[in-house]
């Protein structure tokens, strides 16, 4: 497979089906940028993993995810589960509803600009996180590139799956915000047991975010001191905050100043384990992947990305 030839993996239902509707424009822009490629549409959840793994095994040197954070996560998992994980680089056209990882990388949300990047020479070698948790009684592992969490953020992600995906991206974002407030009404903090590196503690927590990148969906800078290439995960522990406190904290998430709140702590580590007597949902890169107990660790310099 020629060095310059790419496989473009397109999630047509991403962005409330906007990717499917705009694919002719996106593909035209890729060609205008000078990219040589073929493409394949995903047909179901997990399909991008299969396409990416087979493409990397077949010798494609660049795999481009067209969609949101979930699409990117699947393509990454396909690359890293291939027989040649070090050979393929990841490209991103951020065209889904949420693309926090692209924001963490500094990639434009404008797909015209993103397409132009793909034929440039910019590359970044980044760390990748791994989460091990339970799903349907089985232990599973999943790679993540931006963040993973338990607690309130995972509850919000779980509630999002019931939203219709036939609206525009802007309306979908508005519905996600409304759903987040509804989730807050039913949320309650949980007692969790944490092992951060070699330090153990038990605490009442609203959320524990395991961050590789800095941002969450909607541009929230949840881990302002995180780096994609420092060999560490940034742990943000939101403690026993009340619902009214959480509403006051929300605006500060966009500039990262929430970390000065007395009930919010940051830690850097290579490993963390989260347990609870109650079953907690686990999300990674905006997708629910299982339940607690969950362990997280980092693989330094595991993936090359076009930037």
GROMACS .gro file of C-alpha atoms in nm:
model
  307
    1UNK     CA    1   0.000   0.000   0.000
    2UNK     CA    2   0.154   0.337  -0.098
    3UNK     CA    3   0.271   0.558   0.188
    4UNK     CA    4   0.039   0.840   0.077
    5UNK     CA    5  -0.273   0.624   0.038
    6UNK     CA    6  -0.534   0.650   0.315
    7UNK     CA    7  -0.837   0.460   0.433
    8UNK     CA    8  -1.117   0.698   0.534
    9UNK     CA    9  -1.362   0.546   0.783
   10UNK     CA   10  -1.690   0.736   0.774
   11UNK     CA   11  -1.963   0.720   1.037
   12UNK     CA   12  -2.268   0.844   0.839
   13UNK     CA   13  -2.493   0.873   1.145
   14UNK     CA   14  -2.246   1.092   1.339
   15UNK     CA   15  -2.354   1.447   1.405
   16UNK     CA   16  -2.722   1.351   1.384
   17UNK     CA   17  -2.664   1.200   1.038
   18UNK     CA   18  -2.495   1.521   0.920
   19UNK     CA   19  -2.182   1.327   0.818
   20UNK     CA   20  -2.384   1.114   0.580
   21UNK     CA   21  -2.556   1.420   0.436
   22UNK     CA   22  -2.231   1.613   0.395
   23UNK     CA   23  -2.004   1.328   0.285
   24UNK     CA   24  -1.995   1.442  -0.078
   25UNK     CA   25  -1.866   1.783   0.035
   26UNK     CA   26  -1.618   1.630   0.282
   27UNK     CA   27  -1.486   1.383   0.023
   28UNK     CA   28  -1.456   1.664  -0.230
   29UNK     CA   29  -1.254   1.866   0.018
   30UNK     CA   30  -1.025   1.568   0.087
   31UNK     CA   31  -0.957   1.535  -0.286
   32UNK     CA   32  -0.906   1.910  -0.318
   33UNK     CA   33  -0.647   1.887  -0.041
   34UNK     CA   34  -0.462   1.629  -0.252
   35UNK     CA   35  -0.537   1.317  -0.047
   36UNK     CA   36  -0.537   0.978  -0.221
   37UNK     CA   37  -0.787   0.753  -0.045
   38UNK     CA   38  -1.067   0.504  -0.051
   39UNK     CA   39  -1.343   0.498   0.207
   40UNK     CA   40  -1.591   0.279   0.387
   41UNK     CA   41  -1.908   0.365   0.577
   42UNK     CA   42  -1.968   0.212   0.919
   43UNK     CA   43  -2.292   0.020   0.957
   44UNK     CA   44  -2.320  -0.043   1.331
   45UNK     CA   45  -2.155   0.017   1.666
   46UNK     CA   46  -1.810  -0.139   1.670
   47UNK     CA   47  -1.784  -0.159   1.291
   48UNK     CA   48  -1.513   0.109   1.275
   49UNK     CA   49  -1.295  -0.110   1.498
   50UNK     CA   50  -1.322  -0.395   1.247
   51UNK     CA   51  -1.256  -0.172   0.946
   52UNK     CA   52  -0.957  -0.004   1.111
   53UNK     CA   53  -0.802  -0.331   1.225
   54UNK     CA   54  -0.839  -0.491   0.883
   55UNK     CA   55  -0.710  -0.177   0.709
   56UNK     CA   56  -0.401  -0.155   0.931
   57UNK     CA   57  -0.336  -0.527   0.878
   58UNK     CA   58  -0.367  -0.471   0.501
   59UNK     CA   59  -0.095  -0.207   0.506
   60UNK     CA   60  -0.276   0.127   0.504
   61UNK     CA   61  -0.041   0.385   0.653
   62UNK     CA   62  -0.305   0.645   0.740
   63UNK     CA   63  -0.651   0.577   0.880
   64UNK     CA   64  -0.882   0.876   0.892
   65UNK     CA   65  -1.186   0.887   1.121
   66UNK     CA   66  -1.474   1.102   0.995
   67UNK     CA   67  -1.717   1.152   1.283
   68UNK     CA   68  -1.717   1.235   1.651
   69UNK     CA   69  -1.527   1.113   1.955
   70UNK     CA   70  -1.693   0.771   1.944
   71UNK     CA   71  -1.582   0.713   1.586
   72UNK     CA   72  -1.227   0.821   1.670
   73UNK     CA   73  -1.222   0.585   1.968
   74UNK     CA   74  -1.326   0.290   1.753
   75UNK     CA   75  -1.066   0.364   1.486
   76UNK     CA   76  -0.796   0.391   1.754
   77UNK     CA   77  -0.901   0.057   1.903
   78UNK     CA   78  -0.886  -0.099   1.558
   79UNK     CA   79  -0.536   0.036   1.494
   80UNK     CA   80  -0.401  -0.074   1.831
   81UNK     CA   81  -0.559  -0.420   1.805
   82UNK     CA   82  -0.408  -0.477   1.461
   83UNK     CA   83  -0.100  -0.685   1.391
   84UNK     CA   84   0.083  -0.366   1.285
   85UNK     CA   85  -0.021  -0.106   1.545
   86UNK     CA   86   0.295   0.100   1.504
   87UNK     CA   87   0.265   0.137   1.127
   88UNK     CA   88  -0.063   0.326   1.090
   89UNK     CA   89  -0.119   0.689   1.184
   90UNK     CA   90  -0.453   0.842   1.280
   91UNK     CA   91  -0.614   1.130   1.097
   92UNK     CA   92  -0.929   1.306   1.214
   93UNK     CA   93  -1.207   1.497   1.041
   94UNK     CA   94  -1.410   1.622   1.337
   95UNK     CA   95  -1.763   1.612   1.198
   96UNK     CA   96  -1.969   1.450   1.474
   97UNK     CA   97  -2.176   1.592   1.756
   98UNK     CA   98  -1.888   1.592   2.004
   99UNK     CA   99  -1.517   1.606   1.926
  100UNK     CA  100  -1.336   1.680   2.251
  101UNK     CA  101  -1.029   1.483   2.143
  102UNK     CA  102  -0.981   1.699   1.835
  103UNK     CA  103  -1.005   2.001   2.063
  104UNK     CA  104  -0.741   1.851   2.294
  105UNK     CA  105  -0.516   1.806   1.989
  106UNK     CA  106  -0.583   2.156   1.860
  107UNK     CA  107  -0.749   2.028   1.541
  108UNK     CA  108  -1.007   2.263   1.394
  109UNK     CA  109  -1.375   2.171   1.415
  110UNK     CA  110  -1.407   2.314   1.063
  111UNK     CA  111  -1.373   2.009   0.838
  112UNK     CA  112  -1.232   2.219   0.553
  113UNK     CA  113  -0.931   2.312   0.769
  114UNK     CA  114  -0.911   1.958   0.909
  115UNK     CA  115  -0.894   1.811   0.557
  116UNK     CA  116  -0.606   2.040   0.466
  117UNK     CA  117  -0.408   1.914   0.767
  118UNK     CA  118  -0.423   1.557   0.642
  119UNK     CA  119  -0.179   1.615   0.357
  120UNK     CA  120   0.064   1.813   0.570
  121UNK     CA  121   0.369   1.693   0.761
  122UNK     CA  122   0.243   1.764   1.114
  123UNK     CA  123   0.260   1.462   1.342
  124UNK     CA  124   0.226   1.408   1.717
  125UNK     CA  125   0.314   1.093   1.910
  126UNK     CA  126   0.070   1.062   2.197
  127UNK     CA  127  -0.004   0.843   2.496
  128UNK     CA  128  -0.308   0.615   2.503
  129UNK     CA  129  -0.513   0.515   2.806
  130UNK     CA  130  -0.647   0.168   2.877
  131UNK     CA  131  -0.953   0.090   3.086
  132UNK     CA  132  -1.038  -0.253   3.220
  133UNK     CA  133  -1.390  -0.302   3.355
  134UNK     CA  134  -1.685  -0.541   3.355
  135UNK     CA  135  -1.945  -0.585   3.083
  136UNK     CA  136  -2.221  -0.844   3.092
  137UNK     CA  137  -2.028  -1.045   3.349
  138UNK     CA  138  -1.703  -1.044   3.150
  139UNK     CA  139  -1.381  -0.849   3.201
  140UNK     CA  140  -1.304  -0.629   2.902
  141UNK     CA  141  -1.033  -0.383   2.802
  142UNK     CA  142  -1.069  -0.074   2.587
  143UNK     CA  143  -0.824   0.189   2.467
  144UNK     CA  144  -0.914   0.556   2.505
  145UNK     CA  145  -0.736   0.865   2.378
  146UNK     CA  146  -0.904   1.160   2.547
  147UNK     CA  147  -1.074   1.070   2.874
  148UNK     CA  148  -1.269   0.813   3.072
  149UNK     CA  149  -1.486   0.859   3.379
  150UNK     CA  150  -1.718   0.712   3.639
  151UNK     CA  151  -1.994   0.893   3.822
  152UNK     CA  152  -2.195   1.188   3.697
  153UNK     CA  153  -2.029   1.228   3.351
  154UNK     CA  154  -2.092   0.861   3.272
  155UNK     CA  155  -2.454   0.895   3.383
  156UNK     CA  156  -2.498   1.184   3.139
  157UNK     CA  157  -2.343   0.984   2.853
  158UNK     CA  158  -2.575   0.694   2.934
  159UNK     CA  159  -2.879   0.925   2.921
  160UNK     CA  160  -2.770   1.062   2.581
  161UNK     CA  161  -2.822   0.726   2.413
  162UNK     CA  162  -3.199   0.771   2.445
  163UNK     CA  163  -3.197   1.097   2.250
  164UNK     CA  164  -3.320   1.098   1.888
  165UNK     CA  165  -3.043   1.137   1.631
  166UNK     CA  166  -3.251   1.284   1.352
  167UNK     CA  167  -3.210   1.650   1.451
  168UNK     CA  168  -2.945   1.901   1.345
  169UNK     CA  169  -2.612   1.906   1.528
  170UNK     CA  170  -2.698   2.234   1.703
  171UNK     CA  171  -3.032   2.100   1.824
  172UNK     CA  172  -2.868   1.775   1.933
  173UNK     CA  173  -2.618   1.972   2.141
  174UNK     CA  174  -2.904   2.165   2.302
  175UNK     CA  175  -3.086   1.841   2.382
  176UNK     CA  176  -2.769   1.699   2.535
  177UNK     CA  177  -2.743   2.002   2.762
  178UNK     CA  178  -3.105   1.965   2.872
  179UNK     CA  179  -3.051   1.594   2.934
  180UNK     CA  180  -2.746   1.671   3.149
  181UNK     CA  181  -2.958   1.892   3.375
  182UNK     CA  182  -3.221   1.618   3.398
  183UNK     CA  183  -2.949   1.371   3.496
  184UNK     CA  184  -2.837   1.608   3.769
  185UNK     CA  185  -3.187   1.592   3.921
  186UNK     CA  186  -3.157   1.216   3.977
  187UNK     CA  187  -2.784   1.198   4.048
  188UNK     CA  188  -2.649   1.116   4.391
  189UNK     CA  189  -2.289   1.099   4.500
  190UNK     CA  190  -2.138   0.758   4.571
  191UNK     CA  191  -1.879   0.623   4.812
  192UNK     CA  192  -1.580   0.511   4.604
  193UNK     CA  193  -1.252   0.342   4.689
  194UNK     CA  194  -0.959   0.476   4.491
  195UNK     CA  195  -0.610   0.347   4.443
  196UNK     CA  196  -0.416   0.623   4.269
  197UNK     CA  197  -0.067   0.488   4.207
  198UNK     CA  198   0.019   0.345   4.548
  199UNK     CA  199  -0.216   0.572   4.746
  200UNK     CA  200  -0.546   0.437   4.878
  201UNK     CA  201  -0.848   0.637   4.988
  202UNK     CA  202  -1.224   0.614   5.031
  203UNK     CA  203  -1.444   0.915   4.969
  204UNK     CA  204  -1.785   1.036   4.864
  205UNK     CA  205  -1.758   1.147   4.503
  206UNK     CA  206  -1.967   1.308   4.233
  207UNK     CA  207  -1.724   1.203   3.958
  208UNK     CA  208  -1.378   1.074   3.887
  209UNK     CA  209  -1.238   1.172   3.547
  210UNK     CA  210  -0.930   0.995   3.410
  211UNK     CA  211  -0.793   1.237   3.153
  212UNK     CA  212  -0.535   1.201   2.881
  213UNK     CA  213  -0.653   1.512   2.697
  214UNK     CA  214  -0.775   1.839   2.845
  215UNK     CA  215  -1.132   1.867   2.718
  216UNK     CA  216  -1.475   1.713   2.756
  217UNK     CA  217  -1.768   1.755   2.518
  218UNK     CA  218  -1.898   2.110   2.474
  219UNK     CA  219  -1.548   2.251   2.523
  220UNK     CA  220  -1.525   2.194   2.898
  221UNK     CA  221  -1.160   2.206   3.004
  222UNK     CA  222  -1.196   1.933   3.265
  223UNK     CA  223  -0.823   1.863   3.303
  224UNK     CA  224  -0.644   2.191   3.225
  225UNK     CA  225  -0.299   2.056   3.314
  226UNK     CA  226  -0.324   1.733   3.115
  227UNK     CA  227  -0.076   1.653   2.839
  228UNK     CA  228  -0.123   1.393   2.566
  229UNK     CA  229   0.246   1.310   2.569
  230UNK     CA  230   0.373   1.322   2.929
  231UNK     CA  231   0.331   0.950   3.003
  232UNK     CA  232   0.077   1.029   3.276
  233UNK     CA  233  -0.298   1.037   3.331
  234UNK     CA  234  -0.454   1.338   3.501
  235UNK     CA  235  -0.710   1.233   3.761
  236UNK     CA  236  -0.978   1.489   3.847
  237UNK     CA  237  -1.171   1.392   4.160
  238UNK     CA  238  -1.491   1.589   4.210
  239UNK     CA  239  -1.578   1.522   4.572
  240UNK     CA  240  -1.895   1.542   4.777
  241UNK     CA  241  -2.038   1.850   4.605
  242UNK     CA  242  -2.405   1.936   4.632
  243UNK     CA  243  -2.618   1.988   4.323
  244UNK     CA  244  -2.627   2.363   4.379
  245UNK     CA  245  -2.247   2.367   4.413
  246UNK     CA  246  -2.217   2.172   4.089
  247UNK     CA  247  -2.432   2.427   3.907
  248UNK     CA  248  -2.205   2.704   4.035
  249UNK     CA  249  -1.895   2.509   3.931
  250UNK     CA  250  -2.020   2.444   3.575
  251UNK     CA  251  -1.919   2.782   3.422
  252UNK     CA  252  -1.567   2.746   3.558
  253UNK     CA  253  -1.521   2.418   3.369
  254UNK     CA  254  -1.474   2.611   3.045
  255UNK     CA  255  -1.159   2.793   3.156
  256UNK     CA  256  -1.027   2.524   3.389
  257UNK     CA  257  -1.058   2.735   3.705
  258UNK     CA  258  -1.280   2.471   3.869
  259UNK     CA  259  -0.961   2.304   3.991
  260UNK     CA  260  -0.928   2.572   4.260
  261UNK     CA  261  -1.254   2.458   4.423
  262UNK     CA  262  -1.187   2.304   4.767
  263UNK     CA  263  -1.385   1.989   4.680
  264UNK     CA  264  -1.202   1.923   4.352
  265UNK     CA  265  -0.858   1.762   4.342
  266UNK     CA  266  -0.609   1.682   4.067
  267UNK     CA  267  -0.355   1.401   4.069
  268UNK     CA  268  -0.110   1.274   3.808
  269UNK     CA  269  -0.045   0.903   3.791
  270UNK     CA  270   0.016   0.609   3.559
  271UNK     CA  271  -0.252   0.387   3.717
  272UNK     CA  272  -0.580   0.419   3.904
  273UNK     CA  273  -0.839   0.168   4.025
  274UNK     CA  274  -1.196   0.267   4.115
  275UNK     CA  275  -1.426   0.043   4.317
  276UNK     CA  276  -1.760   0.089   4.492
  277UNK     CA  277  -2.018  -0.124   4.670
  278UNK     CA  278  -2.260   0.014   4.412
  279UNK     CA  279  -2.229  -0.057   4.043
  280UNK     CA  280  -2.095   0.250   3.860
  281UNK     CA  281  -2.111   0.308   3.486
  282UNK     CA  282  -1.780   0.354   3.304
  283UNK     CA  283  -1.748   0.570   2.992
  284UNK     CA  284  -1.453   0.625   2.763
  285UNK     CA  285  -1.433   0.893   2.493
  286UNK     CA  286  -1.805   0.957   2.523
  287UNK     CA  287  -1.918   0.592   2.502
  288UNK     CA  288  -2.051   0.370   2.782
  289UNK     CA  289  -1.830   0.063   2.782
  290UNK     CA  290  -1.913  -0.120   3.107
  291UNK     CA  291  -1.937  -0.104   3.485
  292UNK     CA  292  -1.708  -0.086   3.787
  293UNK     CA  293  -1.477  -0.205   3.927
  294UNK     CA  294  -1.251  -0.034   3.678
  295UNK     CA  295  -0.875  -0.001   3.638
  296UNK     CA  296  -0.700   0.253   3.418
  297UNK     CA  297  -0.341   0.281   3.302
  298UNK     CA  298  -0.141   0.464   3.038
  299UNK     CA  299   0.070   0.340   2.747
  300UNK     CA  300   0.323   0.612   2.664
  301UNK     CA  301   0.388   0.713   2.301
  302UNK     CA  302   0.147   0.451   2.166
  303UNK     CA  303  -0.011   0.636   1.873
  304UNK     CA  304   0.091   0.877   1.598
  305UNK     CA  305  -0.169   1.139   1.501
  306UNK     CA  306  -0.185   1.392   1.219
  307UNK     CA  307  -0.193   1.745   1.366
   0.00000   0.00000   0.00000
